[in-house]
Coordinates of C-alpha atoms in Angstrom, one line a residue:
Chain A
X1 CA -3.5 0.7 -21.0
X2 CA -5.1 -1.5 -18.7
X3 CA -6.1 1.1 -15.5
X4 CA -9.5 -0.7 -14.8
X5 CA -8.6 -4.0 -13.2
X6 CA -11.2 -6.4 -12.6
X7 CA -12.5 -7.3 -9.6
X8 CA -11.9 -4.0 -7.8
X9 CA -13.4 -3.2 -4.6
X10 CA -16.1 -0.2 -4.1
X11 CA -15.4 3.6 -5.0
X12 CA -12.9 5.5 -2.9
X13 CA -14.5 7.9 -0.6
X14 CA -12.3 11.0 0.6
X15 CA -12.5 10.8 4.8
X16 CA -10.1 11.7 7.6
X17 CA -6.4 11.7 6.5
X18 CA -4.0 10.3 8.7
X19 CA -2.6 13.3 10.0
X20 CA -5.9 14.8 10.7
X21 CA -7.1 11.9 12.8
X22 CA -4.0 12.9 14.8
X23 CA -1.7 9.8 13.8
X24 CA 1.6 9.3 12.3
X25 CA 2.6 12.6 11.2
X26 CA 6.2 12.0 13.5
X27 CA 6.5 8.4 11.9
X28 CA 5.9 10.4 8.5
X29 CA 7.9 13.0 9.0
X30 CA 10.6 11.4 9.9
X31 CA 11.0 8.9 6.9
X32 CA 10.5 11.7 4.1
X33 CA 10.4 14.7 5.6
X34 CA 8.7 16.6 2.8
X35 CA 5.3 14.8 3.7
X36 CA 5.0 17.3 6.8
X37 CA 4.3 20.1 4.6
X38 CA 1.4 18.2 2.6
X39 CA -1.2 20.4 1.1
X40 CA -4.5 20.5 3.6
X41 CA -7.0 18.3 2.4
X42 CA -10.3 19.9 3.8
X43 CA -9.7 23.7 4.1
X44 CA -9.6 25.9 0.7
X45 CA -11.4 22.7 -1.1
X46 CA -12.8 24.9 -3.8
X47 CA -12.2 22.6 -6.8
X48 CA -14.7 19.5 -7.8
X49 CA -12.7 16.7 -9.2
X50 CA -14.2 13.9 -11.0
X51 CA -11.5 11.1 -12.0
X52 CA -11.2 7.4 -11.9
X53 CA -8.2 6.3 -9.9
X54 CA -7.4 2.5 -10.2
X55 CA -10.5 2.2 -12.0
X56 CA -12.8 3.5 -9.3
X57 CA -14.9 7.1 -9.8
X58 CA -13.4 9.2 -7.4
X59 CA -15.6 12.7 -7.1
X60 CA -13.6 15.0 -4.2
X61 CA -13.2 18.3 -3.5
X62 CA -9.4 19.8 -3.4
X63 CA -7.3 22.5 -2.7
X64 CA -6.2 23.8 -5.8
X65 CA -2.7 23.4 -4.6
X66 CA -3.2 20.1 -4.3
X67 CA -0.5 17.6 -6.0
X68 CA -1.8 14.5 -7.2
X69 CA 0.5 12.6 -4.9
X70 CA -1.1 14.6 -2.2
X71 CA -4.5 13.9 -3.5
X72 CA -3.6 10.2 -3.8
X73 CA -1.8 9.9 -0.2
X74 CA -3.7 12.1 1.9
X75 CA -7.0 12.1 0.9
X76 CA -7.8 8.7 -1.1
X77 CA -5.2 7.0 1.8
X78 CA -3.1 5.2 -1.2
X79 CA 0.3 5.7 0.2
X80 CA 2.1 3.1 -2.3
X81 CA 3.2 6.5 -4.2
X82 CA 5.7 7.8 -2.1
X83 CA 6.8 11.4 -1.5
X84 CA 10.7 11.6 -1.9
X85 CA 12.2 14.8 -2.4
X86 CA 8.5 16.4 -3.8
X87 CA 10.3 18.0 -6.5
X88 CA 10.0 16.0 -9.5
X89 CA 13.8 14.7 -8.9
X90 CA 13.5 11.3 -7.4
X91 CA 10.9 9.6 -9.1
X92 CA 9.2 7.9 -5.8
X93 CA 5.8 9.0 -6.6
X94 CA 5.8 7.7 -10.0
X95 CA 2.2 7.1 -11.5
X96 CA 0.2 6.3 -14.6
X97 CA -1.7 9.4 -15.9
X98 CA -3.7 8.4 -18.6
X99 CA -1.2 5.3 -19.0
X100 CA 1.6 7.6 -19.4
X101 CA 4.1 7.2 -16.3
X102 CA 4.4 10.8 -14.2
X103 CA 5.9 12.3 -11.5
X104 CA 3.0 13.0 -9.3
X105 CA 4.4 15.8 -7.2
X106 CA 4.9 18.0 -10.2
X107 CA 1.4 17.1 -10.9
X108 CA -1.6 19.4 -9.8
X109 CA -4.7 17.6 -8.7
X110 CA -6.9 19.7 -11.1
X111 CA -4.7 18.2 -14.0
X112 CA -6.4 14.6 -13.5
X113 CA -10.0 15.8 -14.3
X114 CA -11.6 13.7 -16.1
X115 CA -8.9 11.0 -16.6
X116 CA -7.7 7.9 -15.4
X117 CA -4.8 7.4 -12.7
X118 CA -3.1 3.9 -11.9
X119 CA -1.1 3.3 -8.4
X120 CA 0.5 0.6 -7.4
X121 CA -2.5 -0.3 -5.4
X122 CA -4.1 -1.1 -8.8
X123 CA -1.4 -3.0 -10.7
X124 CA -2.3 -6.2 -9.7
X125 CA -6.3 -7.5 -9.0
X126 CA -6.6 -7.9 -5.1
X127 CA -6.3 -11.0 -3.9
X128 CA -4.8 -12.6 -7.0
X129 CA -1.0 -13.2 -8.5
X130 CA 1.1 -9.8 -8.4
X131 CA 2.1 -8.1 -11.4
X132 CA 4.7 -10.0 -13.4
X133 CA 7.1 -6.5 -12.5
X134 CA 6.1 -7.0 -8.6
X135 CA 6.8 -10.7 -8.7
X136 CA 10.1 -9.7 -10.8
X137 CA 11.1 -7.2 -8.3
X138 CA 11.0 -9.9 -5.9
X139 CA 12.8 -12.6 -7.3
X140 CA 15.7 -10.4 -8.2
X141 CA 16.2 -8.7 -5.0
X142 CA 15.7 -5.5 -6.7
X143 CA 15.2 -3.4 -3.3
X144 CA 16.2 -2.9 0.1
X145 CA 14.5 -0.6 2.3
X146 CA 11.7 -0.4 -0.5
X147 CA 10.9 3.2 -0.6
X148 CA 11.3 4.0 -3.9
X149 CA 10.0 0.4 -5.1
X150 CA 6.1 1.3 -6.0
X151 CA 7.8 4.5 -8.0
X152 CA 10.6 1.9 -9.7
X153 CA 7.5 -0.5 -10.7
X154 CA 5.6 1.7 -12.1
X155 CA 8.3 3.1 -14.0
X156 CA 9.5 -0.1 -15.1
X157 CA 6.6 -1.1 -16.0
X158 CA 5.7 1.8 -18.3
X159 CA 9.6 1.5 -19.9
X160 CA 8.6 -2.1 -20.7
X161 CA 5.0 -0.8 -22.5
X162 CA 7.1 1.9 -24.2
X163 CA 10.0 -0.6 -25.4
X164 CA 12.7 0.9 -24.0
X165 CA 14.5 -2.1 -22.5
X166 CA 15.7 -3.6 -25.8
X167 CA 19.2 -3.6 -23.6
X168 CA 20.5 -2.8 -19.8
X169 CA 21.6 0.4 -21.1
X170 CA 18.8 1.3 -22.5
X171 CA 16.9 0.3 -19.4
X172 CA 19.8 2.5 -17.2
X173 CA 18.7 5.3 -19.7
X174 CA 14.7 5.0 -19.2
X175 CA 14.9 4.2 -15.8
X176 CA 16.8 7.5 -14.8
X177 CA 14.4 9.6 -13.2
X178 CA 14.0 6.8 -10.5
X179 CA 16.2 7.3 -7.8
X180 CA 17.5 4.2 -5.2
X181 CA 19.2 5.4 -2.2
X182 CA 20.2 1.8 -1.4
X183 CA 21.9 1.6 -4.9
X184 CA 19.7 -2.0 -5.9
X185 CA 20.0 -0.9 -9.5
X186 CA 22.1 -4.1 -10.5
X187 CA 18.7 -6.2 -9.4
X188 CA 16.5 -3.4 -10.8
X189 CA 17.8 -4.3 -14.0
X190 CA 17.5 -7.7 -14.0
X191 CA 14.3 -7.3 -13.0
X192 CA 13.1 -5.3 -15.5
X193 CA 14.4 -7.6 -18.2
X194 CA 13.1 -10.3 -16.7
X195 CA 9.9 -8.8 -16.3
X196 CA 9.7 -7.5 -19.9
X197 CA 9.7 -11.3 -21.0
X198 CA 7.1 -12.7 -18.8
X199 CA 4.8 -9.3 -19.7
X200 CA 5.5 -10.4 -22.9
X201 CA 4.1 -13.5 -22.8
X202 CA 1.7 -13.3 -20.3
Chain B
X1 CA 2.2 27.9 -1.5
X2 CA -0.2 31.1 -2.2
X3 CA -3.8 30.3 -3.1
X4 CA -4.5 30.7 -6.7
X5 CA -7.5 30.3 -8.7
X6 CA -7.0 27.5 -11.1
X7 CA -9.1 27.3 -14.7
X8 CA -9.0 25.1 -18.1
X9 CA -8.8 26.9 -21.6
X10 CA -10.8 25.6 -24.2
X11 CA -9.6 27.8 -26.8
X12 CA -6.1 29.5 -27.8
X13 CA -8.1 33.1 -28.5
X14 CA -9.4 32.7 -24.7
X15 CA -6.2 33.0 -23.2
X16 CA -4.8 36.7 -23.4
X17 CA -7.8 38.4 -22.0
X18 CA -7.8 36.4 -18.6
X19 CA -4.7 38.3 -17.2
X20 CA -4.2 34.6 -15.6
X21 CA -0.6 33.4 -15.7
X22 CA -0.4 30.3 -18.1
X23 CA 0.5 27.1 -17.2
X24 CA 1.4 23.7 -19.4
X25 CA 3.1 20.8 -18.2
X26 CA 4.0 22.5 -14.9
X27 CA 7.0 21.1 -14.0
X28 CA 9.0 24.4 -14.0
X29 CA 6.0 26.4 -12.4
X30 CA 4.7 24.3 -10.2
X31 CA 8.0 23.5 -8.3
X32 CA 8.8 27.3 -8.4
X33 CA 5.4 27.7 -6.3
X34 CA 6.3 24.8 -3.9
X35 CA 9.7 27.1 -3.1
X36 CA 7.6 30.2 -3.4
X37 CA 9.5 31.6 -5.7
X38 CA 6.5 31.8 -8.3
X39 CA 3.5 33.1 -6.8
X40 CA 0.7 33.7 -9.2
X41 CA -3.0 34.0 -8.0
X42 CA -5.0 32.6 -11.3
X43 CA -3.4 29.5 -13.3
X44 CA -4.6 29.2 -16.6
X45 CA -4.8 25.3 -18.1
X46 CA -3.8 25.6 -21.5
X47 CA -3.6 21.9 -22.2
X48 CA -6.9 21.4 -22.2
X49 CA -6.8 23.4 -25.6
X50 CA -7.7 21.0 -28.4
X51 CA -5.1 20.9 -31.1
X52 CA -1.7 21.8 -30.6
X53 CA 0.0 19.1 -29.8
X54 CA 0.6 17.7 -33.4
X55 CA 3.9 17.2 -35.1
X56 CA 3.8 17.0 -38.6
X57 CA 6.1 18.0 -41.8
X58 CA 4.8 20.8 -44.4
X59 CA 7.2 20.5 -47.1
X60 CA 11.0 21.7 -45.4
X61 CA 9.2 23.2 -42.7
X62 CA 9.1 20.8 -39.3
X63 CA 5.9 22.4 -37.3
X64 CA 5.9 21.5 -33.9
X65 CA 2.4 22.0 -31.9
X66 CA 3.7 23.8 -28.6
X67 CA 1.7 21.5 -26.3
X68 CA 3.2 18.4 -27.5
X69 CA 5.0 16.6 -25.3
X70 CA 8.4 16.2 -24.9
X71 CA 8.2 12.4 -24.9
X72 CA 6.4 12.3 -28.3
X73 CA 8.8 14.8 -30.2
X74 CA 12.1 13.2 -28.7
X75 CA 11.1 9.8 -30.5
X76 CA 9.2 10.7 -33.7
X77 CA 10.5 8.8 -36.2
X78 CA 10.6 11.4 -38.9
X79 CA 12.4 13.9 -36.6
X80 CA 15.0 11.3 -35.6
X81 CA 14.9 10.7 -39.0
X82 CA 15.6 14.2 -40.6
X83 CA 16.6 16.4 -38.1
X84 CA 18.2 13.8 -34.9
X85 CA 19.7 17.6 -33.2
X86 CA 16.1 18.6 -32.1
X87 CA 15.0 15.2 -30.7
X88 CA 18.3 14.5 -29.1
X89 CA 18.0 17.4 -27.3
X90 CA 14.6 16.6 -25.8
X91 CA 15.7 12.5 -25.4
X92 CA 19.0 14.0 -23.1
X93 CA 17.2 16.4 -20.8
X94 CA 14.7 15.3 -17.6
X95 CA 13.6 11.8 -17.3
X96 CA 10.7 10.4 -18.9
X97 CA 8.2 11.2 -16.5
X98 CA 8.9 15.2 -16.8
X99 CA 9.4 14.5 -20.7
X100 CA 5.3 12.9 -20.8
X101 CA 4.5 16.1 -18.5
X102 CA 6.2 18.8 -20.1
X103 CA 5.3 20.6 -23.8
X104 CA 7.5 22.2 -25.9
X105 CA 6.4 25.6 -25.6
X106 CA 6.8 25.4 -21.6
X107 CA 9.9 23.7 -22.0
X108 CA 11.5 27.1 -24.2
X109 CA 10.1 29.0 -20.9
X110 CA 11.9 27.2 -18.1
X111 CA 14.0 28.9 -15.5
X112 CA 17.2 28.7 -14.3
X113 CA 18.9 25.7 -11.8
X114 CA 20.4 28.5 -10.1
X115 CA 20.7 27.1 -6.5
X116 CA 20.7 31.3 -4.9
X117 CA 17.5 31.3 -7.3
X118 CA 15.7 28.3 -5.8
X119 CA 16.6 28.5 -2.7
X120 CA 15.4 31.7 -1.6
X121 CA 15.6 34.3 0.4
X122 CA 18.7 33.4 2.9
X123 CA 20.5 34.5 -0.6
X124 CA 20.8 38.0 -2.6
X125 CA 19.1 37.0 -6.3
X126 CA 18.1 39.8 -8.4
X127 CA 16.2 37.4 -10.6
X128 CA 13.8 36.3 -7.6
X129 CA 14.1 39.7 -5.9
X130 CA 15.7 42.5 -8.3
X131 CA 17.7 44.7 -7.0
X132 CA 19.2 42.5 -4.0
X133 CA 22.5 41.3 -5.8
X134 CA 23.6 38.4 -6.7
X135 CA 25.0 35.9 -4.6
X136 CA 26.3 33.7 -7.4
X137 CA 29.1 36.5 -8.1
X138 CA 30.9 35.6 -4.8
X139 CA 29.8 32.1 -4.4
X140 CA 30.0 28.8 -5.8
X141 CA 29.9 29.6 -9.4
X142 CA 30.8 26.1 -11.3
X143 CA 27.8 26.2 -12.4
X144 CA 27.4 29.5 -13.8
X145 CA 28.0 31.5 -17.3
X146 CA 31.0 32.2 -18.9
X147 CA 29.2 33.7 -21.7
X148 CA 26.4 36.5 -21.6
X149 CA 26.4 37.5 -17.9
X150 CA 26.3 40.7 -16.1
X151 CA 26.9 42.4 -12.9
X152 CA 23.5 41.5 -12.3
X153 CA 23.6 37.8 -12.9
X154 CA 25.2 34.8 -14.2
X155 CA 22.4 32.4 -14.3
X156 CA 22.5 30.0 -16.9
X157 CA 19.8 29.3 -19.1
X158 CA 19.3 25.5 -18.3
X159 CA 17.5 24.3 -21.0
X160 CA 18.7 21.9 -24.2
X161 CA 15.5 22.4 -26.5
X162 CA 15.9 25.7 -26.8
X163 CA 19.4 25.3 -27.7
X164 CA 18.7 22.8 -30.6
X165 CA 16.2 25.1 -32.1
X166 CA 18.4 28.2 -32.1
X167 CA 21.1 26.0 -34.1
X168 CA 18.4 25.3 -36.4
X169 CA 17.0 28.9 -36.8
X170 CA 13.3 27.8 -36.0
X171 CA 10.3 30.3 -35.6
X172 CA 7.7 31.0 -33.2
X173 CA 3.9 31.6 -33.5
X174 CA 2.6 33.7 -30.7
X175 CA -0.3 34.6 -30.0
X176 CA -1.2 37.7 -27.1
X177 CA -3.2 40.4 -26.3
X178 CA -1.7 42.3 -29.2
X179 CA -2.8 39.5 -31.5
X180 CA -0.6 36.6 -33.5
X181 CA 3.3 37.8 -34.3
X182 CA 5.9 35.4 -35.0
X183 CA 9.4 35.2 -33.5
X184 CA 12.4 33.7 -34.1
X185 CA 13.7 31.1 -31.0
X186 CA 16.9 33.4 -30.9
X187 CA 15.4 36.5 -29.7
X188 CA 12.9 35.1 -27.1
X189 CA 15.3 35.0 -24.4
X190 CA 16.8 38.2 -23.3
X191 CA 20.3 39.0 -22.1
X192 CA 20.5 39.8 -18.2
X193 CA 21.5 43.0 -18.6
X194 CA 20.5 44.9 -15.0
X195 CA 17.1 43.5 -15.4
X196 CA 17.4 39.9 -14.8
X197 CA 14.1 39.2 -14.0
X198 CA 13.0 39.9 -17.6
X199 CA 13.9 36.7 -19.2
X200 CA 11.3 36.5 -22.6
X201 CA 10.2 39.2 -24.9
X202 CA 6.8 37.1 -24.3
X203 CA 4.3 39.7 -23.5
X204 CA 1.9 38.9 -20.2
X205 CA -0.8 36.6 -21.5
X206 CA 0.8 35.8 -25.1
X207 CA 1.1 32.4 -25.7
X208 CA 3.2 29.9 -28.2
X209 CA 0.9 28.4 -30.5
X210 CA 3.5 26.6 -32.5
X211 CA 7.6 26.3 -33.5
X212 CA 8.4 26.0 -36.9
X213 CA 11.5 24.7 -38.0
X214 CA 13.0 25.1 -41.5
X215 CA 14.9 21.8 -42.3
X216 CA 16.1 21.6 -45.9
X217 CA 19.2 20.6 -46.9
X218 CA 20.4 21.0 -43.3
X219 CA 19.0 18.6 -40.6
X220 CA 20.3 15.5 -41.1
X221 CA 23.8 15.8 -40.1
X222 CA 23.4 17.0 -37.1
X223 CA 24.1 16.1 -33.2
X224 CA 23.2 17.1 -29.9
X225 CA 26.2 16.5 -27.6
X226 CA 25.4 16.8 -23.9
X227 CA 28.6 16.5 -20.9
X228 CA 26.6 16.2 -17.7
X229 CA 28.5 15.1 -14.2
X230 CA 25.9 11.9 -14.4
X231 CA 25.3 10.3 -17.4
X232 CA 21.4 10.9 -17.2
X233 CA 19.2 12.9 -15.7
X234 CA 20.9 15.9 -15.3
X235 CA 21.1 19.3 -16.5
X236 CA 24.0 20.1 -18.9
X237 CA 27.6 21.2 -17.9
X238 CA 27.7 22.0 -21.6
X239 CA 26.4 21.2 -24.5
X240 CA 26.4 21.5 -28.5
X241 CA 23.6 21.6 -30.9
X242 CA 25.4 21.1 -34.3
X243 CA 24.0 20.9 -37.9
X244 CA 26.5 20.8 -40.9
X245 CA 25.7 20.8 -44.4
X246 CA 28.2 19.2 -45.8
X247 CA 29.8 18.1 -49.5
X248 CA 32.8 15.4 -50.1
X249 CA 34.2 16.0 -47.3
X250 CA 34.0 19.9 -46.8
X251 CA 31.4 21.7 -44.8
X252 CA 29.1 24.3 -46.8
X253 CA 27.4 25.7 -43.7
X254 CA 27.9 25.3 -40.0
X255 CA 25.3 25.7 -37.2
X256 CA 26.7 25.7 -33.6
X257 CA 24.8 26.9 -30.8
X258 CA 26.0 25.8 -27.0
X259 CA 23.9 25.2 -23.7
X260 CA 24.6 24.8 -20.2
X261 CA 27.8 27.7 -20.3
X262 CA 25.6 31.3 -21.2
X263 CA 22.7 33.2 -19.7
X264 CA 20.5 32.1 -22.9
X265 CA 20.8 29.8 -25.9
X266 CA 24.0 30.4 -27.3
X267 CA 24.5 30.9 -31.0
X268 CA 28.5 31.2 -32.1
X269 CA 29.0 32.5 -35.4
X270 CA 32.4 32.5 -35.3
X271 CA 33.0 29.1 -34.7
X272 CA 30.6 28.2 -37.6
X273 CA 32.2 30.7 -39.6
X274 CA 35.8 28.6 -38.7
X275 CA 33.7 25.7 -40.9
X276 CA 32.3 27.2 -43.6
X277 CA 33.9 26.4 -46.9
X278 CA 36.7 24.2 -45.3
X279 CA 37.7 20.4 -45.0
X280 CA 36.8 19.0 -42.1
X281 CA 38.9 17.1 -39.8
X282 CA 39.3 17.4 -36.0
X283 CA 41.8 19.7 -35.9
X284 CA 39.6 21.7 -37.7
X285 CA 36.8 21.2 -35.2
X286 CA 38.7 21.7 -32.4
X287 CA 39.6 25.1 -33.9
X288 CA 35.8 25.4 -34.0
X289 CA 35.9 24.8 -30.5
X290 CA 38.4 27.2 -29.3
X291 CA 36.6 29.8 -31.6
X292 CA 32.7 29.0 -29.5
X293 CA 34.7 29.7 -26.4
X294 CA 37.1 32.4 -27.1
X295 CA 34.9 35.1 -25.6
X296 CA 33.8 32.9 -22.5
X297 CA 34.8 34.7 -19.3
X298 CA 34.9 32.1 -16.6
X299 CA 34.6 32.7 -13.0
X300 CA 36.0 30.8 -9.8
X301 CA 35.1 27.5 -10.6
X302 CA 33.8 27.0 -13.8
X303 CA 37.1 27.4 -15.8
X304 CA 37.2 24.0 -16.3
X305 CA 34.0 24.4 -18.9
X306 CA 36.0 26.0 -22.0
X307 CA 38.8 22.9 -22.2
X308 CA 35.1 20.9 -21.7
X309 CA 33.0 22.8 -23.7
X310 CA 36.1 23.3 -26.6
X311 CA 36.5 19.1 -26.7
X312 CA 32.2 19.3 -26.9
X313 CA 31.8 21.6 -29.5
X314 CA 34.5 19.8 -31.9
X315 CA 33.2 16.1 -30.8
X316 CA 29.8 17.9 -32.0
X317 CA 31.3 18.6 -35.4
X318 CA 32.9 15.2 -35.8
X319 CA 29.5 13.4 -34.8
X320 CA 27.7 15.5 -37.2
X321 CA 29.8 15.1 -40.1
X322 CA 29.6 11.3 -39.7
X323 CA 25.9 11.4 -40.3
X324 CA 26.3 13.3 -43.3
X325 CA 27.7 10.1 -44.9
X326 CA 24.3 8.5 -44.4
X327 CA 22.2 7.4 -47.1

């Protein structure tokens, strides 16, 4: 699967997190109230990880408590993976593990030795055309408040690489574990489909 | 969370002696440590083992490598193909995230949805703490078992996989401290009993290698029928694993094993034994039906599961015995 885009900027080094430079916890808290109890990213860092994430070698130190989504969000500073519900149930922190899609919550840190993650943030080369699933999402109106919509791409665009979206049921059925609050699943749909074609050809 | 100690096996024989708990996919263990619920101080990796994760036929027997993954067993073509009951079951449960996350053999080992389990200690739960009651008994008990519970709990097993392989009498290979043993599906899980904490006859530190399931001339016609309040995503009100052997029209041998309604996988004898040997038509199955639940004991709110479950269990039969008629 393609997780090494070109053209990628330099390796990602682990630094301050928001919340330890003092900022944003509230702002956090108060859109997904799980992120308040995020694993600490410095103290209890007894585990060296080595991974490429986006195509850039990431070499860290974690908590072995640490999620992946925490490990993504609070320590690389790619927040495109959202934390939902933190329990494997909504699907906002969706990811490519290996380019399998998973729920990164449910997914220890220490699990991604030695493997290759894709967010959001590495769909599409910076600076160029978005991903044909991006653009779709897009042009089909396919979100509203947008908080589940990096989880819902990366989904969809696994279901498409899997061929599961041979109809709109089908899609319903592969798309399940992604959760939208503001119920844009007609457009989600249409998307995907629409998506599927141009990934197709493009 | 409590700290733990986390390490990856490289071999199977490594993993008794550690004393560290095991984990797999993670997506039952892992969220049980987020609520605290599960609190062990070494995790073991055991999917870093090279080697079991293969699915492959030997002759009748279906051997299933316990760290495949969910995702890959749910659409291989041969176990559509020959046996659709086992990777229907896996298809219907989770989402496909969970399913590329989770193996087999941690997906026989999950624990119960039980909200007074998860969501700790404002609630009696003698699973989580034994010996403090059960809060499920006087609460909200829809969904809760109507088969194999005890003044000590009603939890229900939650799982579909399990379920399917039970219906299809499939084996395990363990391997613990103790050294290998093998074990039929049916008698991992225990009853409640008083000791509801005790869910597995798994000994600390054994692990499961591989499942082995015998499909001969019973495999093919077979269904997993899952009624769930959403149509995806969601764990089962109740459901039927059925396989039916079947000749011109009458059934030879009946499996039926239920999920969703009973403290463990379910097996009902004596709704297969309604079957055996007899025409089928639905009012035969639904006599089936009525037989799987006639023992069910349902509490304030979960009546509503034997009218369900009966319509399940003979809708089951009816899909089953359509696939016999395949080439």
């Amino acid at each position: 699967m393609d997780d090494d885009p070109a053209g990628v900027p330099p390796a990602i080094s682990p630094c301050l997190t928001r919340r330890e430079a003092g900022l944003g916890a509230a702002l956090v808290a108060g859109l997904a109230p799980a992120a308040a109890q995020a694993a600490q990213a410095t103290p209890g860092a007894t585990l060296r990880l080595v991974l490429r994430v986006n195509g850039k070698a990431v070499d860290t130190m974690v908590d072995p408590r640490t999620s992946l989504l925490d490990l993504l969000r609070e320590q690389l500073h790619l927040t495109g993976a959202k934390k939902g519900c933190d329990h494997g149930q909504c699907g906002a922190c969706t990811v490519h593990l290996d380019g399998r899609r998973v729920a990164s919550c449910l997914t220890l840190a220490a699990k991604a030795q030695d493997r290759r993650v894709l967010t959001i943030e590495g769909l599409a080369p910076p600076g160029g055309a978005l991903h044909p699933m991006q653009q779709a999402f897009i042009d089909h109106d396919a979100l509203q408040c947008g908080y589940c919509t990096p989880g819902q791409v990366m989904a969809a665009v696994s279901c498409v690489r899997e061929g599961h979206v041979t109809d709109a049921a089908q899609i319903r059925e592969y798309m399940s574990g992604n959760i939208c609050r503001c119920g844009a699943y007609t457009g989600i749909v249409a998307a995907i489909q629409d998506a599927a074609t141009r990934m197709r050809e493009g | 969370m409590q700290r733990f100690t986390y390490t990856q096996a490289r071999s199977a024989e490594a993993v008794p002696g550690t004393g560290a708990r095991i984990i797999a996919g993670g997506t039952t263990l892992y969220d049980l440590m987020k609520l605290d619920i599960e609190t062990p101080a070494a995790l073991l990796d055991v999917t870093t083992i090279p080697g079991l994760d293969g699915i492959a036929f030997a002759g009748d027997e279906l051997v299933f490598g316990a760290l495949a993954r969910m995702s890959d067993a749910a659409e291989h073509p041969e176990v559509l193909r020959r046996c659709p009951v086992l990777a229907e079951s896996l298809a219907k449960a989770a989402s496909q995230q969970l399913r590329n996350m989770a193996t087999l053999g941690g997906n026989l080992l999950q624990r119960t949805r039980c909200p007074y389990f998860r969501n700790g200690a404002h609630y009696p739960c003698n699973k989580r703490a034994p010996g403090s009651g059960c809060a499920a008994l006087e609460g909200l008990d829809r969904g809760h078992a109507l088969l194999g519970g005890s003044e000590a709990c009603i939890a229900v097993y939650p799982g579909d996989w399990a379920v399917a392989l039970v219906a299809m009498d499939a084996t395990l290979d363990l391997l613990g401290p103790r050294g290998a043993r093998s074990l039929k599906v049916a008698a991992l899980h225990r009853l409640p009993g008083d000791a509801p904490q005790q869910e597995t006859v798994l000994e600390p530190g054994e692990m499961i290698l591989r499942i082995r399931v015998p499909v001969g001339p019973i495999g093919r016609a077979s269904t997993y029928h899952k009624i769930r309040d959403r149509e995806s995503y969601a764990f089962a009100l109740v459901s039927a694993a059925v396989a039916l052997d079947m000749e011109q029209g009458v059934v030879r041998e009946a499996r039926i094993a239920l999920g969703g309604v009973a403290t463990r996988p379910w097996r009902v004898p004596e709704a297969e034994a309604v079957l055996a040997g007899r025409r089928l038509d639905r009012a035969l199955a639904l006599e089936a039906g009525r037989a799987a639940f006639a023992a069910a004991r349902p509490g304030r709110h979960n009546g509503f599961k034997v009218v369900l479950g009966t319509e399940a269990v003979a809708d089951a039969v009816m899909i089953a015995a359509e696939r016999s008629q395949r080439p």
